[in-house]
PDB file of C-alpha atoms in Angstrom:
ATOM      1  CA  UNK A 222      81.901 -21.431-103.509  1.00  0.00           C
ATOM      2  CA  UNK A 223      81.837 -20.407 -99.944  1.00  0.00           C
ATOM      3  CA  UNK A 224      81.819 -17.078 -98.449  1.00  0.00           C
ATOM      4  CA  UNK A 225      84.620 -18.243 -96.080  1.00  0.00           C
ATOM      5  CA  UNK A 226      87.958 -19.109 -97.038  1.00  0.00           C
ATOM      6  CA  UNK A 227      88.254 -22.870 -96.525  1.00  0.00           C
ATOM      7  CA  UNK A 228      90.679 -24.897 -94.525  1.00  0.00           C
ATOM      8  CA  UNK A 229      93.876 -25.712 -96.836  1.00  0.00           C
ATOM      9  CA  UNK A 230      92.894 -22.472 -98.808  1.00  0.00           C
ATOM     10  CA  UNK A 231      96.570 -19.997 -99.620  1.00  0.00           C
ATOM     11  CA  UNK A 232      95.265 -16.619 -97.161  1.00  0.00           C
ATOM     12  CA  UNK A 233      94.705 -13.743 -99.638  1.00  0.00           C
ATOM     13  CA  UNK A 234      97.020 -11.024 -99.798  1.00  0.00           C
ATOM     14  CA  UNK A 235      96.067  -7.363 -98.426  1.00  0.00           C
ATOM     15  CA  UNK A 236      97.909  -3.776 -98.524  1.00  0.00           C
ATOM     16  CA  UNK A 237      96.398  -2.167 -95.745  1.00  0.00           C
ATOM     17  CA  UNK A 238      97.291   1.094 -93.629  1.00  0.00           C
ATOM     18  CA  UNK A 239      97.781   0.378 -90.199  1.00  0.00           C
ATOM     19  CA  UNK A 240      97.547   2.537 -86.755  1.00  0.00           C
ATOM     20  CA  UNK A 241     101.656   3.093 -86.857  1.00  0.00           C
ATOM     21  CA  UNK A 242     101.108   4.627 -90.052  1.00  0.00           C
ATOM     22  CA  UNK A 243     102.590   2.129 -91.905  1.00  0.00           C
ATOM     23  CA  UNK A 244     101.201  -0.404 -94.819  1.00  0.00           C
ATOM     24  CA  UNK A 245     101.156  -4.061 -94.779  1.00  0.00           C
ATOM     25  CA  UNK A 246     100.936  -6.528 -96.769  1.00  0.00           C
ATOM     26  CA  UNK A 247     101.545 -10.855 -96.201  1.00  0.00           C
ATOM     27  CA  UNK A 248     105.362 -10.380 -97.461  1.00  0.00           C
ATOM     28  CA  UNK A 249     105.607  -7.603 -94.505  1.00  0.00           C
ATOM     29  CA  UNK A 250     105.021 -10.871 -92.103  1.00  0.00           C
ATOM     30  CA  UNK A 251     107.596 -13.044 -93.876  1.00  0.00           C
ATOM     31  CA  UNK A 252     109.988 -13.066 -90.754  1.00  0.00           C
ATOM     32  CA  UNK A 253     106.767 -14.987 -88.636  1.00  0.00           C
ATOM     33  CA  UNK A 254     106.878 -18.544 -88.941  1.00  0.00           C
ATOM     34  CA  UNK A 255     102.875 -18.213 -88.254  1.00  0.00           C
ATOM     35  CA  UNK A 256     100.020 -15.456 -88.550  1.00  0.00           C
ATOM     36  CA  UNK A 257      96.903 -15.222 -86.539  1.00  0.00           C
ATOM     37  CA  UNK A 258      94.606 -12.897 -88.964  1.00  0.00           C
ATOM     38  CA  UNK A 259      91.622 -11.848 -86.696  1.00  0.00           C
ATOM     39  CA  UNK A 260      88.987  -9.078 -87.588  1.00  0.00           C
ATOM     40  CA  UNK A 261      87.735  -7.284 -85.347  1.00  0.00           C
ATOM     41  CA  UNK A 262      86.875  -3.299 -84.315  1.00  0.00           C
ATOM     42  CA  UNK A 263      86.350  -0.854 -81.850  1.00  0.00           C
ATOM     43  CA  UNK A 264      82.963  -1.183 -79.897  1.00  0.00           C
ATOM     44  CA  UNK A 265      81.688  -4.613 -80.593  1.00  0.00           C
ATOM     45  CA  UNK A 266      81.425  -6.139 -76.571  1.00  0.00           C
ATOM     46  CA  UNK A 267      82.408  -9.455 -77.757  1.00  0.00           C
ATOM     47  CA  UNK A 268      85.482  -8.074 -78.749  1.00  0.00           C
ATOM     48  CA  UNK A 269      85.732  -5.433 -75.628  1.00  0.00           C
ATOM     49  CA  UNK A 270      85.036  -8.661 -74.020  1.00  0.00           C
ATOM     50  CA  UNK A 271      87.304 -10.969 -75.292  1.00  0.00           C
ATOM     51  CA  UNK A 272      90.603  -8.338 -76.003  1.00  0.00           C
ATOM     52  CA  UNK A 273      92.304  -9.512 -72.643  1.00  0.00           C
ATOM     53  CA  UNK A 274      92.205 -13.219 -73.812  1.00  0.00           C
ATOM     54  CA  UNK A 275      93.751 -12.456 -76.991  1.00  0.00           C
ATOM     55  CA  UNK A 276      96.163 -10.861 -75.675  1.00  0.00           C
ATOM     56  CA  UNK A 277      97.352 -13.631 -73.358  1.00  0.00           C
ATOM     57  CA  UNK A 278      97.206 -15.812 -76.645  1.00  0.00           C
ATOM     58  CA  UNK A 279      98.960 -13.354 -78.461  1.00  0.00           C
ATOM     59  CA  UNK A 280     102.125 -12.795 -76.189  1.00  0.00           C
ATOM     60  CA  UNK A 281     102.328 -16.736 -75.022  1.00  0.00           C
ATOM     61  CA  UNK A 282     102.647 -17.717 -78.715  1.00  0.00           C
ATOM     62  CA  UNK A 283     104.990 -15.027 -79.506  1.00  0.00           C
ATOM     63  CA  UNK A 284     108.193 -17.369 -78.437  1.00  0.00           C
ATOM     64  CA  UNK A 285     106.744 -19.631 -81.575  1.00  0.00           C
ATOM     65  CA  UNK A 286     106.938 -17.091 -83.941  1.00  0.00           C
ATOM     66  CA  UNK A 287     103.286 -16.262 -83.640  1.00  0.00           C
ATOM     67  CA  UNK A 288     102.082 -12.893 -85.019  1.00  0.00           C
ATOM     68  CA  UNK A 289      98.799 -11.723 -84.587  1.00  0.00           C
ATOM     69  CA  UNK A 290      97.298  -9.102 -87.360  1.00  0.00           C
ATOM     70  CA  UNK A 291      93.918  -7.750 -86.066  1.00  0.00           C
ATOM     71  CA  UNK A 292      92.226  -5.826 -89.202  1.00  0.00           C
ATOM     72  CA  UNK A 293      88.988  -3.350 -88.342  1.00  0.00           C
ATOM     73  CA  UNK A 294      86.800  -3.699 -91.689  1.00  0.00           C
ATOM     74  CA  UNK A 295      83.590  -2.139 -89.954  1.00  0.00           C
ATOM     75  CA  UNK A 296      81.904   0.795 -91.357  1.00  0.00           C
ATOM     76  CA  UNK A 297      82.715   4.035 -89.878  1.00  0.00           C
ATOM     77  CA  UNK A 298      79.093   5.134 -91.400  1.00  0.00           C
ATOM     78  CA  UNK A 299      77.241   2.256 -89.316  1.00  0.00           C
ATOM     79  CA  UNK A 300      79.262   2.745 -86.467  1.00  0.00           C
ATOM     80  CA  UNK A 301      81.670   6.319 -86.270  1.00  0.00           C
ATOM     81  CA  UNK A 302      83.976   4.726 -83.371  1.00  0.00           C
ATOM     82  CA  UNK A 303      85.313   2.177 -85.913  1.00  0.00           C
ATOM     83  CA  UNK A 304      87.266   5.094 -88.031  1.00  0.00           C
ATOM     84  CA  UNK A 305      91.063   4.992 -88.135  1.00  0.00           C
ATOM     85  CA  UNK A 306      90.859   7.935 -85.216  1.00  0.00           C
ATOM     86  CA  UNK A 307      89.541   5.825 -82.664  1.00  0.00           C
ATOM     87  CA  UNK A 308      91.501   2.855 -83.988  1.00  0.00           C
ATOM     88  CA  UNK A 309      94.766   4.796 -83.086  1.00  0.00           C
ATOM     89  CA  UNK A 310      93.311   5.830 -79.814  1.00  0.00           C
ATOM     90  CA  UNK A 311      92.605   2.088 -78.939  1.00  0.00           C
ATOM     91  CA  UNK A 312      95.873   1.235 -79.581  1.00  0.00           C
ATOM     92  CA  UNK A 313      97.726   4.178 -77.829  1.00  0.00           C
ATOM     93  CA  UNK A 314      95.374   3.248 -75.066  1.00  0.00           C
ATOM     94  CA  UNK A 315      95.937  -0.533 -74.929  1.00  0.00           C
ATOM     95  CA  UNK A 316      98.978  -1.617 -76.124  1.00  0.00           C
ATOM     96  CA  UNK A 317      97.965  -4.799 -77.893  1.00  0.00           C
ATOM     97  CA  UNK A 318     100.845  -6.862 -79.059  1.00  0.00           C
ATOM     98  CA  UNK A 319      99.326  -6.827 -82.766  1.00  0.00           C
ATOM     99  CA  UNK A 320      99.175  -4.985 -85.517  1.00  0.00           C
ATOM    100  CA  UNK A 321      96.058  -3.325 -85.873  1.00  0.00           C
ATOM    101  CA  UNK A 322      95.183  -2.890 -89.725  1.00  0.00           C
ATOM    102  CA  UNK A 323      91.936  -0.839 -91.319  1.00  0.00           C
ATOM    103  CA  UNK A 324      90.385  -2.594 -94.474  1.00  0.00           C
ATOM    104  CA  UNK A 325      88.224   0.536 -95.684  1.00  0.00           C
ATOM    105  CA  UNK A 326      87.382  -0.763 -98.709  1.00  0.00           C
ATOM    106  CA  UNK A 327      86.174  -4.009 -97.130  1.00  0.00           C
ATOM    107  CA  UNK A 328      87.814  -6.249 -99.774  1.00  0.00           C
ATOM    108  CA  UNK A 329      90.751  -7.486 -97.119  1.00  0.00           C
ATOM    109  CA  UNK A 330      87.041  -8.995 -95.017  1.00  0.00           C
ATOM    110  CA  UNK A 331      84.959  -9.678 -98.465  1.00  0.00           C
ATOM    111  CA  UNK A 332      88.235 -11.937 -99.591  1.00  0.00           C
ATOM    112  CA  UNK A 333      88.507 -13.799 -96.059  1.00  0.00           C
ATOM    113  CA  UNK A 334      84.847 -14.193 -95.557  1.00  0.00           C
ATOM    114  CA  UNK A 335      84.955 -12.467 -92.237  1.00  0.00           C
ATOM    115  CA  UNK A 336      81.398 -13.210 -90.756  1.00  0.00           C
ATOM    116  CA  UNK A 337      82.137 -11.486 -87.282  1.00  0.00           C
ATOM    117  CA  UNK A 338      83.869  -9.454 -84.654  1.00  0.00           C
ATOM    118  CA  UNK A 339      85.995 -11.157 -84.148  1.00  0.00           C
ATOM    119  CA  UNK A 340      86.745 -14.003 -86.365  1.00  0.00           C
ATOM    120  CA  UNK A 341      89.754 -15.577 -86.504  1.00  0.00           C
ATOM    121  CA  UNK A 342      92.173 -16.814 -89.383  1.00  0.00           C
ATOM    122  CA  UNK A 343      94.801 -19.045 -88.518  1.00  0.00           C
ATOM    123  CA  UNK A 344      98.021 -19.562 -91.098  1.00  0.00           C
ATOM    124  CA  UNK A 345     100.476 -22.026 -91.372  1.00  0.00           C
ATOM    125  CA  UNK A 346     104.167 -21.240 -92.849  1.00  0.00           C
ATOM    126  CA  UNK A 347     102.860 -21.710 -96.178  1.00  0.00           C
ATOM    127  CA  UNK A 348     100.099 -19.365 -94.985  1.00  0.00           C
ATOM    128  CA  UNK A 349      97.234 -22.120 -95.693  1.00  0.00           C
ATOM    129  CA  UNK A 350      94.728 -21.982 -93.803  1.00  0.00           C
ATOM    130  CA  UNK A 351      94.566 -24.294 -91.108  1.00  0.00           C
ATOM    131  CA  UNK A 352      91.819 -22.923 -88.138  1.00  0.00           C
ATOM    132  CA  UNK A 353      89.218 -20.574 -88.705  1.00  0.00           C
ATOM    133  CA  UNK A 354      86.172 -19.461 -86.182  1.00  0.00           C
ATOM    134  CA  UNK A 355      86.302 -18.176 -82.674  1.00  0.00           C
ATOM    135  CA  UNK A 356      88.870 -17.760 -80.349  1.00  0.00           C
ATOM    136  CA  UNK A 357      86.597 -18.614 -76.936  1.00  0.00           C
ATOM    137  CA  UNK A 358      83.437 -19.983 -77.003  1.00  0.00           C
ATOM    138  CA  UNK A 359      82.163 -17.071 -74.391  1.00  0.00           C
ATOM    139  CA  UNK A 360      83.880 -13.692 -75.700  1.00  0.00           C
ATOM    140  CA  UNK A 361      81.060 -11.634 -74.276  1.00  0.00           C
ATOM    141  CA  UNK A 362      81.827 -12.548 -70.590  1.00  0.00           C
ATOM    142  CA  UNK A 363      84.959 -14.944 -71.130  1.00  0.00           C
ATOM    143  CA  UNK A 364      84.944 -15.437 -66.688  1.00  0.00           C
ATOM    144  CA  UNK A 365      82.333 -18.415 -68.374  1.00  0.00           C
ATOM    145  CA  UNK A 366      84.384 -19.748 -71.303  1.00  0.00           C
ATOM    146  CA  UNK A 367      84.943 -23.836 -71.146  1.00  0.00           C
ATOM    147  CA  UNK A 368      87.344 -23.470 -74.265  1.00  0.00           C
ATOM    148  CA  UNK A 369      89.843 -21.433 -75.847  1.00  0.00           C
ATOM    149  CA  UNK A 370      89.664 -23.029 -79.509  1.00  0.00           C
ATOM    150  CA  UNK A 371      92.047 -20.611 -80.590  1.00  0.00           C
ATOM    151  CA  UNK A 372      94.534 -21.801 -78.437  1.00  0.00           C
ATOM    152  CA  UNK A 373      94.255 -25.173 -79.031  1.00  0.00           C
ATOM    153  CA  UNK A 374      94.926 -24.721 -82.028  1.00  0.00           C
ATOM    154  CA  UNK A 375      98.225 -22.571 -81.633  1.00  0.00           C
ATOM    155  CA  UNK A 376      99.488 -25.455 -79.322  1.00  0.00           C
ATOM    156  CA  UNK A 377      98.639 -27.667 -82.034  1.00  0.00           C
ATOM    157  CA  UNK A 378     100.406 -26.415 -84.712  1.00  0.00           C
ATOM    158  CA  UNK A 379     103.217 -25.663 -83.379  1.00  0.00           C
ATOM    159  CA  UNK A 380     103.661 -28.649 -81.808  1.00  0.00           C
ATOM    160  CA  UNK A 381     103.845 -29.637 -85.369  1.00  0.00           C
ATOM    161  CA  UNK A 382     100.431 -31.422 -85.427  1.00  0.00           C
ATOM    162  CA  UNK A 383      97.071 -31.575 -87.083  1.00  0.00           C
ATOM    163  CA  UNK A 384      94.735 -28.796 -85.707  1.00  0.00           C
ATOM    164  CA  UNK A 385      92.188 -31.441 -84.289  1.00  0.00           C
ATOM    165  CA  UNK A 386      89.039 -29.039 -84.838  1.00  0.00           C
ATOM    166  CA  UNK A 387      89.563 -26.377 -87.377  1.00  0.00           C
ATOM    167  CA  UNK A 388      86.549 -25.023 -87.561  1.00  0.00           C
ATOM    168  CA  UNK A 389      84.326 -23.481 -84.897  1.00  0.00           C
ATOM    169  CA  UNK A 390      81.518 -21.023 -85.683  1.00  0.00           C
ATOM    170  CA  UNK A 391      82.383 -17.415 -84.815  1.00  0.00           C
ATOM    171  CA  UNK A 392      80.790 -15.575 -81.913  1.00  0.00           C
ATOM    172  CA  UNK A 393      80.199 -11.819 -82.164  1.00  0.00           C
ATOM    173  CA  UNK A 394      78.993  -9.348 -84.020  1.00  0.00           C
ATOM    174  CA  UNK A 395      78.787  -8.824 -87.794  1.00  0.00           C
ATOM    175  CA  UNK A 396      80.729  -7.210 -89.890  1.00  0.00           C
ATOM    176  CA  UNK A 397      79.272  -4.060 -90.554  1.00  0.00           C
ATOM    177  CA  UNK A 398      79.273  -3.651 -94.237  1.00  0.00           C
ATOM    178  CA  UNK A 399      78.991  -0.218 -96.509  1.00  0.00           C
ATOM    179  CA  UNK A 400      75.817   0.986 -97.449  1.00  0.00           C
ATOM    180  CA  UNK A 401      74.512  -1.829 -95.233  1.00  0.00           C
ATOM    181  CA  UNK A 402      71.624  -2.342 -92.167  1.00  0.00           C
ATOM    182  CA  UNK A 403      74.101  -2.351 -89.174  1.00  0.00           C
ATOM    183  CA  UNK A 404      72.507  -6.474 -88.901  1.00  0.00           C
ATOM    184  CA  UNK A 405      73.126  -7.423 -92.910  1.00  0.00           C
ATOM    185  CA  UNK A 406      75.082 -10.306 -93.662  1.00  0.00           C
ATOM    186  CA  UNK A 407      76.066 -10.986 -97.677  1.00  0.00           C
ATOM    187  CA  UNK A 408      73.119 -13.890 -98.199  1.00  0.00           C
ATOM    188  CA  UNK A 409      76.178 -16.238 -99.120  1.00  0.00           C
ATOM    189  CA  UNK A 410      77.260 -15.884 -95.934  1.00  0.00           C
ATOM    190  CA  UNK A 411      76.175 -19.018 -93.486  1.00  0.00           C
ATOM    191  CA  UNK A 412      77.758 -20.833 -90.537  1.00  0.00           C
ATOM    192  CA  UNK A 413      81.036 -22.947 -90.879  1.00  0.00           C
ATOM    193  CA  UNK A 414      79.688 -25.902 -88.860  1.00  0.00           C
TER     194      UNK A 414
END
């Protein structure tokens, strides 16, 4: 079995508190035709890097029925500005047109397979997965990036068609799991491609 959820693969369900105070779950995105599940956090410079790009992804697939659900599974004990504090603050501060979730217990990430920050999840109506890897292929400094994978595969799908290339390795940092080196990745863990 791999540590990633697999193309085709029904997305797992989660109840998790996010910054508006509220919990979600999948049936809380039932009005979205599509979901973009993406995990991410609050220091990680590929994802500093990258936020602005998402964002344009974010609000031009909105018209689609696109929603994007950005969940912060990092320790707080590897890294203190990934608690839900400084996840509120980054919101109140940036506005991001998704809903920013925190997966304390790390099972929402352990369930997905999240390998880094960020790492993206891509659902169809049936919430099957359909893409899953990076959204650029330079989040660290995307003034470089050649491709927006992510995008390609929004246009795809809801164009109706077959995501040409579903699966892209994901570029950033780890996930930073409990009672973990900051570095540690679950030995099952391994690239998609």
């Amino acid at each position: 079995m791999s540590f990633t959820l697999q193309i085709g693969e029904s997305a797992p369900d989660f109840n998790l508190k996010g910054t508006d105070g509220n919990h979600y779950t999948l049936e809380s995105f039932e009005a979205s035709r599509f979901l973009v599940v993406f995990f991410t956090c609050n220091h990680c410079p590929f994802v500093l890097g990258s936020d602005e790009v998402t964002r344009q992804t974010a609000d031009k697939f909105t018209k689609d029925g696109v929603t994007f659900i950005g969940i912060n599974a990092n320790s707080e004990q590897t890294n203190p500005q990934d608690s839900f504090d400084y996840m509120v603050a980054r919101m109140e501060d940036n506005r991001f047109p998704w809903i920013y979730l925190r997966d304390e217990t790390q099972e929402t990430a352990k369930a997905y397979g999240a390998l880094r920050t960020p790492h993206f999840f891509v659902l169809d109506e049936k919430r099957k997965l359909v893409y899953t890897g990076r959204g650029i292929d330079n989040p660290r400094n995307p003034e470089k990036m050649t491709v927006n994978d992510l995008e390609r595969a929004l246009s795809e799908l809801v164009a109706g068609q077959a995501v040409s290339v579903p699966l892209t390795n994901p570029i950033g940092c780890n996930v930073k799991w409990n009672g973990q080196d900051a570095h540690w990745m679950p030995a099952e863990a391994c690239d998609l491609v």
